[in-house]
CSV table of C-alpha atoms and ligand atoms in Angstrom, one decimal:
chain,number,residue,atom,x,y,z
A,262,MET,CA,8.9,-11.8,13.1
A,263,ASP,CA,12.0,-12.8,11.1
A,264,THR,CA,12.1,-15.0,8.0
A,265,SER,CA,13.9,-17.6,10.0
A,266,ASP,CA,10.9,-17.9,12.3
A,267,VAL,CA,8.6,-19.0,9.3
A,268,ALA,CA,11.3,-20.2,6.9
A,269,SER,CA,9.4,-23.3,5.7
A,270,ASP,CA,6.3,-21.2,4.9
A,271,LEU,CA,8.2,-19.1,2.3
A,272,SER,CA,9.3,-20.2,-1.2
A,273,CYS,CA,11.8,-17.3,-1.2
A,274,VAL,CA,12.4,-13.9,0.2
A,275,LEU,CA,11.9,-11.1,-2.4
A,276,PHE,CA,12.9,-8.1,-0.2
A,277,THR,CA,14.7,-7.9,3.1
A,278,LYS,CA,13.9,-5.3,5.7
A,279,GLU,CA,17.1,-3.5,4.7
A,280,GLN,CA,16.1,-3.4,1.1
A,281,ILE,CA,12.6,-2.2,2.0
A,282,ALA,CA,14.0,0.6,4.3
A,283,ALA,CA,16.5,1.7,1.6
A,284,ARG,CA,13.7,2.0,-1.1
A,285,LEU,CA,11.4,3.8,1.3
A,286,ALA,CA,14.1,6.3,2.1
A,287,GLU,CA,14.5,7.0,-1.6
A,288,ILE,CA,10.7,7.5,-2.1
A,289,ALA,CA,10.5,9.7,1.1
A,290,ALA,CA,13.3,11.9,-0.3
A,291,GLU,CA,11.2,12.3,-3.5
A,292,ILE,CA,8.1,13.2,-1.6
A,293,ASP,CA,10.1,15.7,0.5
A,294,VAL,CA,10.9,17.6,-2.7
A,295,ASP,CA,7.5,17.1,-4.4
A,296,TYR,CA,5.5,18.2,-1.4
A,297,ALA,CA,7.7,20.8,0.3
A,298,ASP,CA,5.4,23.2,2.2
A,299,LYS,CA,2.3,21.3,1.1
A,300,ASN,CA,1.7,19.4,4.3
A,301,PRO,CA,0.5,16.2,2.5
A,302,LEU,CA,-2.1,13.9,3.9
A,303,LEU,CA,-1.1,10.3,3.8
A,304,VAL,CA,-4.2,8.1,3.4
A,305,GLY,CA,-3.3,4.6,4.5
A,306,VAL,CA,-5.5,1.8,3.3
A,307,LEU,CA,-6.1,-0.6,6.2
A,308,ASN,CA,-4.8,-3.1,7.2
A,309,GLY,CA,-2.0,-3.8,4.8
A,310,ALA,CA,-0.6,-0.3,4.5
A,311,VAL,CA,0.0,0.2,8.2
A,312,MET,CA,3.7,-0.7,8.0
A,313,VAL,CA,4.3,1.4,4.9
A,314,VAL,CA,2.7,4.5,6.3
A,315,ALA,CA,4.6,4.1,9.6
A,316,ASP,CA,8.0,3.7,7.9
A,317,LEU,CA,7.5,6.1,4.9
A,318,SER,CA,6.2,8.9,7.1
A,319,ARG,CA,9.1,8.6,9.5
A,320,ALA,CA,11.6,8.6,6.7
A,321,MET,CA,10.2,11.9,5.4
A,322,LYS,CA,11.7,15.1,6.7
A,323,ILE,CA,8.7,17.4,5.9
A,324,HIS,CA,5.5,17.7,7.9
A,325,CYS,CA,2.6,15.4,6.9
A,326,GLU,CA,-0.6,14.2,8.4
A,327,MET,CA,-2.1,10.7,8.3
A,328,ASP,CA,-5.6,9.3,8.1
A,329,TRP,CA,-6.9,5.8,7.4
A,330,MET,CA,-9.6,4.1,5.3
A,331,ALA,CA,-10.8,0.5,5.5
A,332,VAL,CA,-12.5,-1.0,2.5
A,333,SER,CA,-13.8,-4.4,1.6
A,334,SER,CA,-14.0,-5.6,-1.9
A,335,TYR,CA,-17.1,-7.6,-3.0
A,336,GLY,CA,-15.9,-10.6,-5.0
A,337,SER,CA,-15.7,-14.3,-5.1
A,338,GLY,CA,-12.7,-15.9,-3.3
A,339,THR,CA,-9.5,-14.2,-4.3
A,340,GLN,CA,-10.9,-12.3,-7.3
A,341,THR,CA,-11.3,-8.6,-6.8
A,342,SER,CA,-14.6,-7.3,-8.3
A,343,GLY,CA,-13.9,-3.6,-8.2
A,344,VAL,CA,-17.0,-3.0,-6.2
A,345,VAL,CA,-15.8,-1.6,-3.0
A,346,ARG,CA,-17.6,-1.0,0.3
A,347,ILE,CA,-16.1,1.6,2.7
A,348,LEU,CA,-15.9,0.1,6.2
A,349,LYS,CA,-14.1,3.0,7.7
A,350,ASP,CA,-14.0,6.5,6.1
A,351,LEU,CA,-11.6,9.3,6.6
A,352,ASN,CA,-11.9,11.7,9.5
A,353,THR,CA,-10.2,14.5,7.5
A,354,ASP,CA,-11.9,16.9,5.1
A,355,LEU,CA,-10.0,16.6,1.8
A,356,HIS,CA,-11.0,20.0,0.4
A,357,GLY,CA,-7.9,21.8,-0.8
A,358,ARG,CA,-5.6,19.0,0.6
A,359,HIS,CA,-2.6,17.4,-1.1
A,360,VAL,CA,-3.5,13.7,-0.7
A,361,ILE,CA,-1.2,10.6,-1.2
A,362,ILE,CA,-3.0,7.3,-1.0
A,363,VAL,CA,-0.6,4.7,0.4
A,364,GLU,CA,-1.1,1.1,-0.5
A,365,ASP,CA,0.7,-2.1,0.3
A,366,ILE,CA,0.2,-3.8,-3.0
A,367,ILE,CA,-1.6,-3.2,-6.3
A,368,ASP,CA,-2.7,-6.3,-8.1
A,369,THR,CA,-5.6,-5.7,-10.6
A,370,GLY,CA,-5.8,-2.0,-9.4
A,371,LEU,CA,-9.6,-2.2,-9.2
A,372,THR,CA,-9.8,-1.4,-5.5
A,373,LEU,CA,-7.6,1.6,-6.0
A,374,SER,CA,-9.4,2.7,-9.1
A,375,TYR,CA,-12.6,2.9,-7.0
A,376,LEU,CA,-10.8,4.8,-4.2
A,377,MET,CA,-9.3,7.3,-6.5
A,378,GLN,CA,-12.7,8.1,-8.0
A,379,ASN,CA,-14.3,8.3,-4.6
A,380,LEU,CA,-11.6,10.6,-3.1
A,381,ALA,CA,-11.5,12.8,-6.3
A,382,THR,CA,-15.1,13.8,-5.6
A,383,ARG,CA,-14.0,15.4,-2.3
A,384,ASP,CA,-12.2,18.2,-4.0
A,385,PRO,CA,-8.6,17.6,-3.0
A,386,ALA,CA,-5.9,20.0,-4.3
A,387,SER,CA,-4.1,17.0,-5.6
A,388,LEU,CA,-4.4,13.2,-5.4
A,389,LYS,CA,-1.6,10.7,-6.0
A,390,ILE,CA,-0.8,7.1,-5.3
A,391,MET,CA,2.2,5.5,-3.5
A,392,THR,CA,2.4,1.7,-3.4
A,393,MET,CA,5.0,-0.5,-1.9
A,394,LEU,CA,4.5,-3.3,-4.4
A,395,ARG,CA,3.0,-3.6,-7.9
A,396,LYS,CA,2.0,-6.7,-9.8
A,397,PRO,CA,2.0,-7.0,-13.6
A,398,ALA,CA,-1.8,-7.0,-13.9
A,399,ALA,CA,-1.9,-3.5,-12.5
A,400,VAL,CA,-0.7,-2.0,-15.8
A,401,GLN,CA,-4.0,-3.0,-17.4
A,402,VAL,CA,-5.9,-0.4,-15.4
A,403,GLU,CA,-5.8,3.3,-16.1
A,404,LEU,CA,-4.0,4.3,-12.9
A,405,ASP,CA,-1.2,6.8,-12.7
A,406,ILE,CA,1.0,5.6,-9.8
A,407,ALA,CA,3.3,8.3,-8.7
A,408,TYR,CA,5.6,6.2,-6.4
A,409,VAL,CA,6.2,2.5,-6.6
A,410,GLY,CA,8.5,0.6,-4.2
A,411,PHE,CA,9.0,-2.5,-6.2
A,412,ASP,CA,7.5,-4.3,-9.2
A,413,ILE,CA,7.0,-8.0,-8.4
A,414,PRO,CA,6.1,-11.1,-10.4
A,415,ASN,CA,2.5,-12.4,-10.2
A,416,GLN,CA,3.0,-14.5,-7.1
A,417,PHE,CA,1.2,-14.4,-3.7
A,418,VAL,CA,3.4,-12.5,-1.3
A,419,VAL,CA,3.3,-12.0,2.5
A,420,GLY,CA,5.1,-9.9,5.1
A,421,TYR,CA,5.5,-6.2,5.8
A,422,GLY,CA,1.8,-5.7,6.3
A,423,LEU,CA,0.6,-8.3,3.8
A,424,ASP,CA,-1.2,-11.3,5.2
A,425,TYR,CA,-2.4,-14.7,4.5
A,426,ALA,CA,-5.4,-15.6,6.6
A,427,GLY,CA,-4.5,-12.8,9.0
A,428,HIS,CA,-0.9,-14.0,9.6
A,429,TYR,CA,2.5,-12.8,8.4
A,430,ARG,CA,1.7,-9.1,8.6
A,431,ASN,CA,4.4,-8.7,11.3
A,432,LEU,CA,7.1,-10.4,9.2
A,433,HIS,CA,10.0,-7.9,8.6
A,434,ASP,CA,10.8,-9.2,5.1
A,435,ILE,CA,8.5,-9.7,2.0
A,436,GLY,CA,8.4,-13.2,0.7
A,437,VAL,CA,6.5,-15.6,-1.6
A,438,LEU,CA,4.2,-17.8,0.3
A,439,ALA,CA,4.9,-21.5,-0.3
A,440,PRO,CA,2.1,-23.3,-2.0
A,441,SER,CA,2.2,-26.0,0.7
A,442,VAL,CA,0.7,-23.4,3.2
A,443,TYR,CA,-2.5,-22.9,1.2
A,444,ALA,CA,-2.8,-26.1,-0.7
B,724,LIG,P1,-6.6,-5.2,-6.4
B,724,LIG,O1,-7.9,-4.4,-6.4
B,724,LIG,O2,-5.4,-4.3,-6.8
B,724,LIG,O3,-6.6,-6.4,-7.2
B,724,LIG,O4,-6.4,-5.7,-4.9
B,724,LIG,C1,-5.4,-5.3,-4.1
B,724,LIG,C2,-5.5,-6.0,-2.8
B,724,LIG,O5,-5.5,-7.5,-3.0
B,724,LIG,C3,-4.4,-5.7,-1.9
B,724,LIG,O6,-4.7,-4.6,-1.1
B,724,LIG,C4,-4.3,-7.0,-1.0
B,724,LIG,O7,-5.2,-6.9,0.0
B,724,LIG,C5,-4.7,-8.1,-2.0
B,724,LIG,N1,-3.6,-8.7,-2.6
B,724,LIG,C6,-3.3,-8.7,-3.9
B,724,LIG,N2,-2.1,-9.4,-4.2
B,724,LIG,C7,-1.7,-9.9,-3.0
B,724,LIG,C8,-0.6,-10.7,-2.6
B,724,LIG,O8,0.3,-11.2,-3.3
B,724,LIG,N3,-0.5,-11.0,-1.2
B,724,LIG,C9,-1.4,-10.5,-0.3
B,724,LIG,N4,-1.2,-10.8,1.0
B,724,LIG,N5,-2.5,-9.8,-0.7
B,724,LIG,C10,-2.6,-9.4,-2.0
């Protein structure tokens, strides 16, 4: 899906597919160096991180493996509570593995903070975070984020895996959802 297909639903485009691909190529090159001979395990957080894992992993030149987790956050409406339920756990034993959690977006950071604590108990050799997008509130949480695609303003964005009511995940670009869509 292109921005032109849903143009009236977006206030603006923040990042085009070309900008996303260029930034992912830079991060992939960093990971290639940082994880040479380490066979990192990319842990994608479903559903939003599907596109990021798919494109980041293919931009990498070193071997890696992939696994997936699905979590649901208990909370009221759009507020994240930080209490997380694991809906789908990993198939991979993390003992001795170099793990990179891959996220679409970090807002409050509460979900990721829980995931980090949970995965840290599984004895990985190392545990780092890569996120495509980061919102300002994320800096309030004690999270060391190794790789950030883009910092964005505190607005609700869709596209490139990010949804509103299940839609827009298949949009190439990342844009701000127009208030008229959810008003
Ligand atoms: P956190 O625990 O960091 O507050 O929650 C992060 C999750 O909230 C993301 O994985 C995503 O599902 C959702 N989220 C936060 N901000 C946005 C946004 O701007 N757009 C969309 N589509 N989801 C968001």
